[in-house]
mmCIF file of C-alpha atoms in Angstrom:
data_model
loop_
_atom_site.group_PDB
_atom_site.id
_atom_site.type_symbol
_atom_site.label_atom_id
_atom_site.label_comp_id
_atom_site.label_asym_id
_atom_site.label_seq_id
_atom_site.Cartn_x
_atom_site.Cartn_y
_atom_site.Cartn_z
ATOM 1 C CA MET X 30 101.162 29.194 -9.448
ATOM 2 C CA HIS X 31 100.211 32.700 -8.354
ATOM 3 C CA GLU X 32 98.424 32.744 -5.011
ATOM 4 C CA VAL X 33 95.611 35.208 -4.504
ATOM 5 C CA LYS X 34 95.380 36.520 -0.970
ATOM 6 C CA THR X 35 92.020 36.125 0.697
ATOM 7 C CA PRO X 36 90.429 39.460 1.754
ATOM 8 C CA LEU X 37 90.418 40.234 5.467
ATOM 9 C CA ILE X 38 86.619 40.463 5.492
ATOM 10 C CA ARG X 39 84.122 39.354 2.905
ATOM 11 C CA LEU X 40 80.370 38.975 2.697
ATOM 12 C CA ALA X 41 78.454 35.741 2.424
ATOM 13 C CA LYS X 42 74.732 35.299 1.878
ATOM 14 C CA ARG X 43 72.988 33.832 4.914
ATOM 15 C CA ASP X 44 70.687 30.876 4.797
ATOM 16 C CA ALA X 45 67.170 31.470 6.093
ATOM 17 C CA MET X 46 67.322 32.411 9.766
ATOM 18 C CA PRO X 47 64.841 31.282 12.419
ATOM 19 C CA ALA X 48 62.192 33.913 13.094
ATOM 20 C CA TRP X 49 63.352 34.399 16.696
ATOM 21 C CA GLN X 50 66.878 35.265 15.538
ATOM 22 C CA VAL X 51 65.533 37.755 13.001
ATOM 23 C CA TRP X 52 63.492 39.520 15.662
ATOM 24 C CA CYS X 53 66.441 39.459 18.079
ATOM 25 C CA ILE X 54 68.544 41.304 15.503
ATOM 26 C CA ARG X 55 65.777 43.813 14.858
ATOM 27 C CA GLY X 56 65.218 44.338 18.570
ATOM 28 C CA SER X 57 68.947 44.830 19.110
ATOM 29 C CA SER X 58 69.084 47.425 16.326
ATOM 30 C CA PHE X 59 66.208 49.325 17.925
ATOM 31 C CA ILE X 60 67.975 49.310 21.300
ATOM 32 C CA ALA X 61 71.179 50.468 19.589
ATOM 33 C CA ALA X 62 69.281 53.368 18.005
ATOM 34 C CA ILE X 63 67.883 54.389 21.407
ATOM 35 C CA LEU X 64 71.361 54.295 22.978
ATOM 36 C CA LEU X 65 72.956 56.276 20.146
ATOM 37 C CA GLY X 66 70.178 58.850 20.364
ATOM 38 C CA ALA X 67 70.680 59.048 24.135
ATOM 39 C CA LEU X 68 74.373 59.730 23.537
ATOM 40 C CA ILE X 69 73.469 62.661 21.260
ATOM 41 C CA PHE X 70 71.177 64.112 23.926
ATOM 42 C CA LEU X 71 73.884 63.719 26.580
ATOM 43 C CA VAL X 72 76.422 65.562 24.427
ATOM 44 C CA LEU X 73 73.909 68.403 24.071
ATOM 45 C CA GLY X 74 73.393 68.511 27.837
ATOM 46 C CA ASN X 75 69.836 67.140 27.782
ATOM 47 C CA ASN X 76 68.464 64.303 29.863
ATOM 48 C CA PRO X 77 67.868 61.398 27.420
ATOM 49 C CA ILE X 78 64.971 60.023 29.474
ATOM 50 C CA SER X 79 63.251 63.414 29.473
ATOM 51 C CA ALA X 80 63.938 63.826 25.749
ATOM 52 C CA TYR X 81 62.451 60.457 24.814
ATOM 53 C CA GLY X 82 59.555 61.113 27.175
ATOM 54 C CA THR X 83 58.927 64.387 25.354
ATOM 55 C CA ILE X 84 58.915 62.593 21.991
ATOM 56 C CA LEU X 85 56.335 60.081 23.218
ATOM 57 C CA SER X 86 54.140 62.613 24.990
ATOM 58 C CA GLY X 87 54.352 65.000 22.047
ATOM 59 C CA SER X 88 53.137 62.357 19.625
ATOM 60 C CA LEU X 89 50.907 60.127 21.756
ATOM 61 C CA GLY X 90 50.273 61.995 25.010
ATOM 62 C CA LYS X 91 47.037 63.736 24.073
ATOM 63 C CA SER X 92 44.195 63.054 21.688
ATOM 64 C CA THR X 93 45.144 66.088 19.592
ATOM 65 C CA ALA X 94 48.728 64.835 19.352
ATOM 66 C CA ILE X 95 47.544 61.356 18.328
ATOM 67 C CA ARG X 96 45.421 62.883 15.581
ATOM 68 C CA GLN X 97 48.391 64.820 14.239
ATOM 69 C CA THR X 98 50.535 61.677 14.328
ATOM 70 C CA VAL X 99 47.895 59.748 12.393
ATOM 71 C CA LYS X 100 47.768 62.536 9.800
ATOM 72 C CA ILE X 101 51.521 62.172 9.285
ATOM 73 C CA ALA X 102 51.287 58.374 8.986
ATOM 74 C CA ILE X 103 48.458 58.368 6.406
ATOM 75 C CA PRO X 104 50.438 59.552 3.333
ATOM 76 C CA LEU X 105 53.482 57.527 4.403
ATOM 77 C CA LEU X 106 51.489 54.308 4.467
ATOM 78 C CA GLY X 107 49.576 55.094 1.286
ATOM 79 C CA THR X 108 52.729 55.899 -0.692
ATOM 80 C CA ALA X 109 54.596 52.840 0.619
ATOM 81 C CA LEU X 110 51.689 50.707 -0.601
ATOM 82 C CA ALA X 111 51.912 52.451 -3.968
ATOM 83 C CA ILE X 112 55.580 51.747 -4.627
ATOM 84 C CA ALA X 113 55.585 48.200 -3.198
ATOM 85 C CA PRO X 114 54.457 46.401 -6.408
ATOM 86 C CA CYS X 115 57.026 48.325 -8.466
ATOM 87 C CA PHE X 116 59.842 47.424 -6.109
ATOM 88 C CA LYS X 117 58.651 43.812 -6.037
ATOM 89 C CA MET X 118 59.052 43.884 -9.805
ATOM 90 C CA ARG X 119 62.460 45.586 -9.413
ATOM 91 C CA PHE X 120 61.215 48.676 -11.211
ATOM 92 C CA TRP X 121 62.695 51.489 -9.132
ATOM 93 C CA ASN X 122 59.915 54.051 -8.972
ATOM 94 C CA ILE X 123 61.519 57.112 -7.376
ATOM 95 C CA GLY X 124 58.770 59.340 -8.735
ATOM 96 C CA ALA X 125 56.049 58.901 -6.117
ATOM 97 C CA GLU X 126 56.656 62.503 -5.057
ATOM 98 C CA GLY X 127 55.639 63.710 -8.503
ATOM 99 C CA GLN X 128 52.777 61.247 -8.817
ATOM 100 C CA ILE X 129 51.355 62.496 -5.498
ATOM 101 C CA THR X 130 51.657 66.055 -6.784
ATOM 102 C CA ALA X 131 50.007 65.187 -10.107
ATOM 103 C CA GLY X 132 47.083 63.617 -8.253
ATOM 104 C CA ALA X 133 46.787 66.656 -6.007
ATOM 105 C CA VAL X 134 46.733 68.978 -9.048
ATOM 106 C CA ALA X 135 43.930 67.038 -10.740
ATOM 107 C CA ALA X 136 41.879 66.822 -7.542
ATOM 108 C CA SER X 137 42.428 70.532 -6.877
ATOM 109 C CA TYR X 138 41.108 71.482 -10.297
ATOM 110 C CA PHE X 139 37.707 70.017 -9.488
ATOM 111 C CA ALA X 140 37.821 71.399 -5.926
ATOM 112 C CA LEU X 141 38.427 74.923 -7.213
ATOM 113 C CA PHE X 142 36.254 75.036 -10.339
ATOM 114 C CA TRP X 143 33.517 72.430 -9.880
ATOM 115 C CA ALA X 144 32.466 72.990 -6.270
ATOM 116 C CA ASP X 145 29.366 74.916 -7.393
ATOM 117 C CA ARG X 146 28.400 72.331 -10.013
ATOM 118 C CA LEU X 147 28.397 69.080 -8.025
ATOM 119 C CA PRO X 148 26.972 68.009 -4.655
ATOM 120 C CA GLY X 149 29.512 67.269 -1.920
ATOM 121 C CA PRO X 150 29.724 63.426 -2.124
ATOM 122 C CA ALA X 151 29.873 63.446 -5.924
ATOM 123 C CA LEU X 152 32.562 66.132 -5.879
ATOM 124 C CA ILE X 153 34.721 64.111 -3.472
ATOM 125 C CA LEU X 154 34.383 60.997 -5.647
ATOM 126 C CA VAL X 155 35.253 62.924 -8.809
ATOM 127 C CA MET X 156 38.290 64.450 -7.079
ATOM 128 C CA ALA X 157 39.474 61.025 -5.919
ATOM 129 C CA ALA X 158 39.038 59.530 -9.401
ATOM 130 C CA ALA X 159 40.784 62.471 -11.046
ATOM 131 C CA GLY X 160 43.704 62.217 -8.617
ATOM 132 C CA ALA X 161 44.104 58.487 -9.254
ATOM 133 C CA VAL X 162 43.942 58.841 -13.035
ATOM 134 C CA ALA X 163 46.384 61.773 -13.105
ATOM 135 C CA GLY X 164 48.878 59.967 -10.862
ATOM 136 C CA GLY X 165 48.567 56.836 -12.979
ATOM 137 C CA ILE X 166 49.150 58.692 -16.241
ATOM 138 C CA TRP X 167 52.140 60.532 -14.759
ATOM 139 C CA ALA X 168 53.663 57.182 -13.770
ATOM 140 C CA LEU X 169 52.794 55.601 -17.115
ATOM 141 C CA VAL X 170 55.148 57.921 -19.031
ATOM 142 C CA PRO X 171 58.438 56.513 -17.623
ATOM 143 C CA ALA X 172 56.950 53.011 -17.673
ATOM 144 C CA PHE X 173 56.250 53.317 -21.417
ATOM 145 C CA PHE X 174 59.785 54.484 -22.156
ATOM 146 C CA LYS X 175 61.197 51.660 -20.022
ATOM 147 C CA ALA X 176 59.067 49.025 -21.725
ATOM 148 C CA LYS X 177 59.665 50.405 -25.240
ATOM 149 C CA TRP X 178 63.298 51.512 -25.174
ATOM 150 C CA GLY X 179 64.719 50.262 -21.866
ATOM 151 C CA THR X 180 65.388 53.717 -20.408
ATOM 152 C CA ASN X 181 66.646 54.146 -16.846
ATOM 153 C CA GLU X 182 63.498 54.331 -14.728
ATOM 154 C CA THR X 183 65.306 55.676 -11.655
ATOM 155 C CA LEU X 184 66.462 58.869 -13.371
ATOM 156 C CA PHE X 185 63.304 59.198 -15.454
ATOM 157 C CA THR X 186 60.899 59.010 -12.517
ATOM 158 C CA LEU X 187 63.130 61.248 -10.396
ATOM 159 C CA MET X 188 63.287 64.001 -13.017
ATOM 160 C CA MET X 189 59.532 63.929 -13.531
ATOM 161 C CA ASN X 190 59.106 64.976 -9.899
ATOM 162 C CA TYR X 191 60.609 68.371 -10.647
ATOM 163 C CA ILE X 192 58.520 68.891 -13.769
ATOM 164 C CA ILE X 193 55.185 68.585 -11.967
ATOM 165 C CA ILE X 194 56.423 70.644 -9.015
ATOM 166 C CA GLY X 195 57.310 73.368 -11.538
ATOM 167 C CA VAL X 196 53.785 73.139 -12.960
ATOM 168 C CA VAL X 197 52.320 73.733 -9.487
ATOM 169 C CA ARG X 198 54.560 76.771 -8.973
ATOM 170 C CA TRP X 199 53.307 78.164 -12.264
ATOM 171 C CA LEU X 200 49.700 77.569 -11.176
ATOM 172 C CA GLN X 201 50.360 79.273 -7.821
ATOM 173 C CA GLY X 202 51.618 82.421 -9.448
ATOM 174 C CA GLY X 203 49.426 82.267 -12.535
ATOM 175 C CA PRO X 204 45.992 80.925 -13.475
ATOM 176 C CA TRP X 205 45.081 79.510 -10.038
ATOM 177 C CA GLU X 206 46.464 82.340 -7.921
ATOM 178 C CA GLY X 207 43.986 83.743 -5.401
ATOM 179 C CA ARG X 208 44.799 87.288 -4.324
ATOM 180 C CA PRO X 209 47.037 88.903 -6.985
ATOM 181 C CA GLY X 210 50.675 88.815 -5.927
ATOM 182 C CA SER X 211 50.106 86.303 -3.132
ATOM 183 C CA GLN X 212 51.274 83.229 -5.101
ATOM 184 C CA ILE X 213 48.783 81.248 -3.013
ATOM 185 C CA ILE X 214 45.995 79.049 -4.350
ATOM 186 C CA PRO X 215 42.683 79.647 -2.505
ATOM 187 C CA GLN X 216 41.366 77.257 0.128
ATOM 188 C CA PHE X 217 38.929 74.600 -1.058
ATOM 189 C CA ASP X 218 35.199 74.938 -0.593
ATOM 190 C CA SER X 219 33.897 72.960 2.386
ATOM 191 C CA LYS X 220 32.212 70.514 -0.015
ATOM 192 C CA ALA X 221 35.648 69.570 -1.392
ATOM 193 C CA VAL X 222 37.109 68.693 2.019
ATOM 194 C CA LEU X 223 37.270 65.092 3.211
ATOM 195 C CA PRO X 224 34.935 64.442 6.164
ATOM 196 C CA LYS X 225 36.429 63.559 9.543
ATOM 197 C CA VAL X 226 36.056 60.248 11.331
ATOM 198 C CA LEU X 227 37.155 60.116 14.996
ATOM 199 C CA GLY X 228 38.685 63.560 14.660
ATOM 200 C CA VAL X 229 40.878 62.756 11.642
ATOM 201 C CA HIS X 230 39.984 63.043 7.958
ATOM 202 C CA CYS X 231 38.744 59.744 6.562
ATOM 203 C CA GLY X 232 41.925 59.212 4.567
ATOM 204 C CA TRP X 233 43.040 56.825 7.311
ATOM 205 C CA ILE X 234 40.134 54.532 6.435
ATOM 206 C CA ILE X 235 41.053 54.673 2.754
ATOM 207 C CA VAL X 236 44.683 53.671 3.318
ATOM 208 C CA LEU X 237 43.750 50.861 5.704
ATOM 209 C CA VAL X 238 41.377 49.444 3.094
ATOM 210 C CA LEU X 239 44.155 49.809 0.509
ATOM 211 C CA THR X 240 46.478 47.860 2.811
ATOM 212 C CA VAL X 241 44.186 44.835 2.751
ATOM 213 C CA VAL X 242 43.574 45.159 -0.993
ATOM 214 C CA MET X 243 47.301 45.406 -1.807
ATOM 215 C CA PHE X 244 48.117 42.408 0.386
ATOM 216 C CA ILE X 245 45.557 40.298 -1.474
ATOM 217 C CA TYR X 246 46.613 41.720 -4.858
ATOM 218 C CA MET X 247 50.323 40.964 -4.410
ATOM 219 C CA LYS X 248 49.926 37.580 -2.733
ATOM 220 C CA TYR X 249 46.870 35.911 -4.232
ATOM 221 C CA THR X 250 46.213 37.316 -7.710
ATOM 222 C CA LYS X 251 47.597 36.414 -11.118
ATOM 223 C CA GLN X 252 48.889 39.965 -11.541
ATOM 224 C CA GLY X 253 50.750 39.740 -8.249
ATOM 225 C CA TYR X 254 52.303 36.464 -9.339
ATOM 226 C CA GLU X 255 53.446 38.038 -12.614
ATOM 227 C CA ILE X 256 55.037 40.913 -10.698
ATOM 228 C CA ALA X 257 56.953 38.453 -8.519
ATOM 229 C CA VAL X 258 58.170 36.437 -11.526
ATOM 230 C CA ILE X 259 59.438 39.543 -13.335
ATOM 231 C CA GLY X 260 61.174 40.629 -10.153
ATOM 232 C CA GLU X 261 63.006 37.297 -10.046
ATOM 233 C CA SER X 262 63.921 37.197 -13.729
ATOM 234 C CA GLU X 263 62.577 39.016 -16.780
ATOM 235 C CA ASN X 264 63.923 36.250 -19.017
ATOM 236 C CA THR X 265 61.979 33.639 -17.060
ATOM 237 C CA ALA X 266 58.847 35.753 -17.372
ATOM 238 C CA ARG X 267 59.284 36.055 -21.142
ATOM 239 C CA TYR X 268 59.960 32.331 -21.430
ATOM 240 C CA ALA X 269 56.681 31.713 -19.588
ATOM 241 C CA GLY X 270 54.879 33.798 -22.193
ATOM 242 C CA MET X 271 54.357 36.956 -20.107
ATOM 243 C CA ASN X 272 54.197 40.337 -21.847
ATOM 244 C CA VAL X 273 56.809 42.028 -19.678
ATOM 245 C CA GLY X 274 56.351 45.503 -21.170
ATOM 246 C CA ALA X 275 52.584 45.465 -20.663
ATOM 247 C CA ILE X 276 52.963 44.228 -17.084
ATOM 248 C CA ILE X 277 55.476 46.987 -16.321
ATOM 249 C CA MET X 278 53.103 49.643 -17.637
ATOM 250 C CA ARG X 279 50.099 48.149 -15.851
ATOM 251 C CA THR X 280 51.951 47.956 -12.542
ATOM 252 C CA MET X 281 53.316 51.477 -12.834
ATOM 253 C CA PHE X 282 49.880 52.842 -13.655
ATOM 254 C CA LEU X 283 48.551 51.155 -10.518
ATOM 255 C CA SER X 284 51.434 52.550 -8.460
ATOM 256 C CA GLY X 285 50.889 56.059 -9.805
ATOM 257 C CA ALA X 286 47.130 55.801 -9.294
ATOM 258 C CA ILE X 287 47.568 54.980 -5.598
ATOM 259 C CA SER X 288 50.111 57.792 -5.249
ATOM 260 C CA GLY X 289 47.685 60.149 -6.992
ATOM 261 C CA LEU X 290 44.973 59.050 -4.560
ATOM 262 C CA VAL X 291 47.355 59.948 -1.734
ATOM 263 C CA GLY X 292 47.779 63.365 -3.362
ATOM 264 C CA PHE X 293 44.007 63.821 -3.301
ATOM 265 C CA ILE X 294 43.892 62.764 0.375
ATOM 266 C CA VAL X 295 46.647 65.192 1.364
ATOM 267 C CA ALA X 296 45.206 68.119 -0.618
ATOM 268 C CA SER X 297 41.590 67.544 0.407
ATOM 269 C CA GLY X 298 42.044 66.086 3.885
ATOM 270 C CA ALA X 299 45.144 67.683 5.400
ATOM 271 C CA ASN X 300 45.907 70.936 3.522
ATOM 272 C CA ASN X 301 42.559 71.930 1.967
ATOM 273 C CA THR X 302 44.547 73.619 -0.792
ATOM 274 C CA LEU X 303 47.382 73.014 -3.254
ATOM 275 C CA TYR X 304 50.970 74.226 -3.090
ATOM 276 C CA ASP X 305 54.292 73.121 -4.558
ATOM 277 C CA GLY X 306 55.314 71.197 -1.414
ATOM 278 C CA VAL X 307 52.119 69.167 -1.202
ATOM 279 C CA ALA X 308 54.041 65.855 -1.216
ATOM 280 C CA ALA X 309 56.382 67.094 1.549
ATOM 281 C CA GLY X 310 59.055 64.482 0.866
ATOM 282 C CA VAL X 311 56.684 61.589 1.520
ATOM 283 C CA GLY X 312 57.552 59.986 -1.818
ATOM 284 C CA PHE X 313 61.143 59.481 -0.679
ATOM 285 C CA THR X 314 60.489 58.567 2.955
ATOM 286 C CA ALA X 315 57.983 55.937 1.831
ATOM 287 C CA ILE X 316 60.834 54.091 0.093
ATOM 288 C CA THR X 317 62.346 53.516 3.532
ATOM 289 C CA VAL X 318 58.973 52.374 4.876
ATOM 290 C CA ALA X 319 58.558 49.862 2.037
ATOM 291 C CA TRP X 320 62.046 48.404 2.440
ATOM 292 C CA LEU X 321 61.877 48.178 6.218
ATOM 293 C CA ALA X 322 58.558 46.353 5.906
ATOM 294 C CA GLN X 323 60.066 43.943 3.346
ATOM 295 C CA LEU X 324 57.232 45.036 1.016
ATOM 296 C CA ASN X 325 54.667 43.541 3.420
ATOM 297 C CA PRO X 326 51.596 45.837 3.426
ATOM 298 C CA PHE X 327 50.635 45.028 7.032
ATOM 299 C CA ALA X 328 54.175 45.614 8.321
ATOM 300 C CA MET X 329 54.056 49.032 6.630
ATOM 301 C CA ILE X 330 51.372 50.093 9.094
ATOM 302 C CA GLY X 331 53.745 49.709 12.041
ATOM 303 C CA ILE X 332 56.722 51.292 10.270
ATOM 304 C CA SER X 333 54.644 54.274 9.126
ATOM 305 C CA ALA X 334 53.298 54.738 12.657
ATOM 306 C CA LEU X 335 56.810 54.627 14.142
ATOM 307 C CA LEU X 336 58.150 57.239 11.716
ATOM 308 C CA ALA X 337 55.097 59.423 12.346
ATOM 309 C CA VAL X 338 55.719 59.217 16.108
ATOM 310 C CA LEU X 339 59.349 60.231 15.583
ATOM 311 C CA GLU X 340 58.438 63.125 13.287
ATOM 312 C CA LYS X 341 55.662 64.519 15.480
ATOM 313 C CA GLY X 342 57.698 63.932 18.644
ATOM 314 C CA ALA X 343 60.700 65.676 17.110
ATOM 315 C CA ASP X 344 58.580 68.783 16.497
ATOM 316 C CA THR X 345 57.559 68.782 20.167
ATOM 317 C CA LEU X 346 61.188 68.296 21.169
ATOM 318 C CA GLN X 347 62.093 71.549 19.441
ATOM 319 C CA THR X 348 59.406 73.592 21.171
ATOM 320 C CA ARG X 349 59.627 72.137 24.698
ATOM 321 C CA MET X 350 63.359 71.526 25.107
ATOM 322 C CA ASN X 351 64.731 74.020 22.563
ATOM 323 C CA VAL X 352 66.487 71.242 20.690
ATOM 324 C CA PRO X 353 67.546 72.446 17.209
ATOM 325 C CA ALA X 354 65.617 71.036 14.275
ATOM 326 C CA SER X 355 68.825 69.555 12.899
ATOM 327 C CA ILE X 356 69.262 67.438 16.055
ATOM 328 C CA SER X 357 65.732 66.130 15.744
ATOM 329 C CA ASP X 358 66.515 65.125 12.157
ATOM 330 C CA ILE X 359 69.713 63.406 13.335
ATOM 331 C CA ILE X 360 67.788 61.347 15.890
ATOM 332 C CA THR X 361 65.297 60.279 13.220
ATOM 333 C CA GLY X 362 68.188 59.460 10.889
ATOM 334 C CA ILE X 363 69.854 57.296 13.550
ATOM 335 C CA PHE X 364 66.694 55.247 13.978
ATOM 336 C CA LEU X 365 66.318 54.794 10.226
ATOM 337 C CA PHE X 366 69.988 53.875 9.816
ATOM 338 C CA CYS X 367 69.852 51.234 12.550
ATOM 339 C CA MET X 368 66.561 49.809 11.321
ATOM 340 C CA LEU X 369 67.833 49.529 7.763
ATOM 341 C CA GLY X 370 71.241 48.289 8.897
ATOM 342 C CA CYS X 371 69.760 45.362 10.777
ATOM 343 C CA GLU X 372 68.324 44.014 7.527
ATOM 344 C CA PHE X 373 71.886 43.761 6.211
ATOM 345 C CA PHE X 374 72.903 41.469 9.066
ATOM 346 C CA ILE X 375 69.741 39.427 8.597
ATOM 347 C CA ASN X 376 70.605 38.726 4.953
ATOM 348 C CA TYR X 377 74.419 38.657 5.054
ATOM 349 C CA ARG X 378 77.214 37.591 7.361
ATOM 350 C CA LEU X 379 80.837 38.694 7.632
ATOM 351 C CA VAL X 380 83.464 36.045 6.941
ATOM 352 C CA TRP X 381 86.919 36.795 8.353
ATOM 353 C CA ARG X 382 90.157 35.677 6.773
ATOM 354 C CA GLY X 383 91.119 32.206 7.973
ATOM 355 C CA HIS X 384 87.533 31.240 8.817
ATOM 356 C CA HIS X 385 86.298 28.364 6.693
ATOM 357 C CA ASP X 386 83.148 26.341 6.761
ATOM 358 C CA GLY X 387 81.304 24.215 4.284
ATOM 359 C CA LYS X 388 80.277 27.301 2.303
ATOM 360 C CA ALA X 389 83.294 29.560 2.711
ATOM 361 C CA VAL X 390 86.044 28.561 0.286
ATOM 362 C CA SER X 391 89.271 30.511 0.020
ATOM 363 C CA TYR X 392 90.272 32.197 -3.205
ATOM 364 C CA THR X 393 93.574 30.309 -3.107
ATOM 365 C CA HIS X 394 91.710 26.992 -3.105
ATOM 366 C CA LEU X 395 89.601 28.084 -6.042
ATOM 367 C CA ARG X 396 92.603 29.221 -8.058
ATOM 368 C CA ALA X 397 94.382 25.941 -7.351
ATOM 369 C CA HIS X 398 91.643 24.087 -9.181
ATOM 370 C CA GLU X 399 91.578 26.323 -12.237
#
């Protein structure tokens, strides 16, 4: 009988851990990220305490800094909410970047060409609706192909990002260009700009309302239940009589509509214009937010706020301590890596060769019974 050697290390799925152990692991990962970041600062010859103090003061030290941090967190939270139902369904929507851009394009059309035809409140509502519909339609295209022919949604949604970005570049240098040769789209009329509440555009109210709505939608509605069942097993969903293709398209339209609404918020609230980088990488960063939050809408608030603090604080770090932008990105990357890595240890454990328990059975033992 041929004996198969047991690997030195292998992975085993953990049973459910007590909540206090889960939070101990997460807390430890956060401390590890702080220590690793401090090591980077020490290597560069900077005082880690001063550096972290600069990050906090630069993002939370003044009211103006807090407002800027909130502005960064708004699209992160909104986009994480958008992709959460897709990921729950195990439909990998990597196209939020393009869906945000599509929503911004549609909202910008009305901001640029309808400002003199509609009163301010009506114009804002039309822009929001147009952004949501455009984002939803843009997301519906890969969803249709997935439901009809089983295409790869990851590649499809990713490639569609570049198509809509190319459309915006054409608009910048073509029909929507302001001053000839500038390749810049004009600023929106004041009627097309989101009003401010507490010093920040009211987009923060919109995304907080969306947080509550998405929590209820995913946890307590029939549609949310269908999403969860498909995520567990498409065959089970079909056996239960669910129209999987229709649910995929419906969920993707919803995801794209929320992303398109984020595009409207960014264009009308933060930028007051349209350009090819309107999404600013939010569609990709939001994937990290959604996973770290375990697709929990309320947890996304905290994760989005933390990343916004790091991003705004990193900008201040560059100006006050002359730290290169690349180092600031490394520090942010370390925090993300540790925060994501801790989820691995929450869900899996390492089993060393020679260690056996009731659930760890050696390969040799299994082969002996074949």
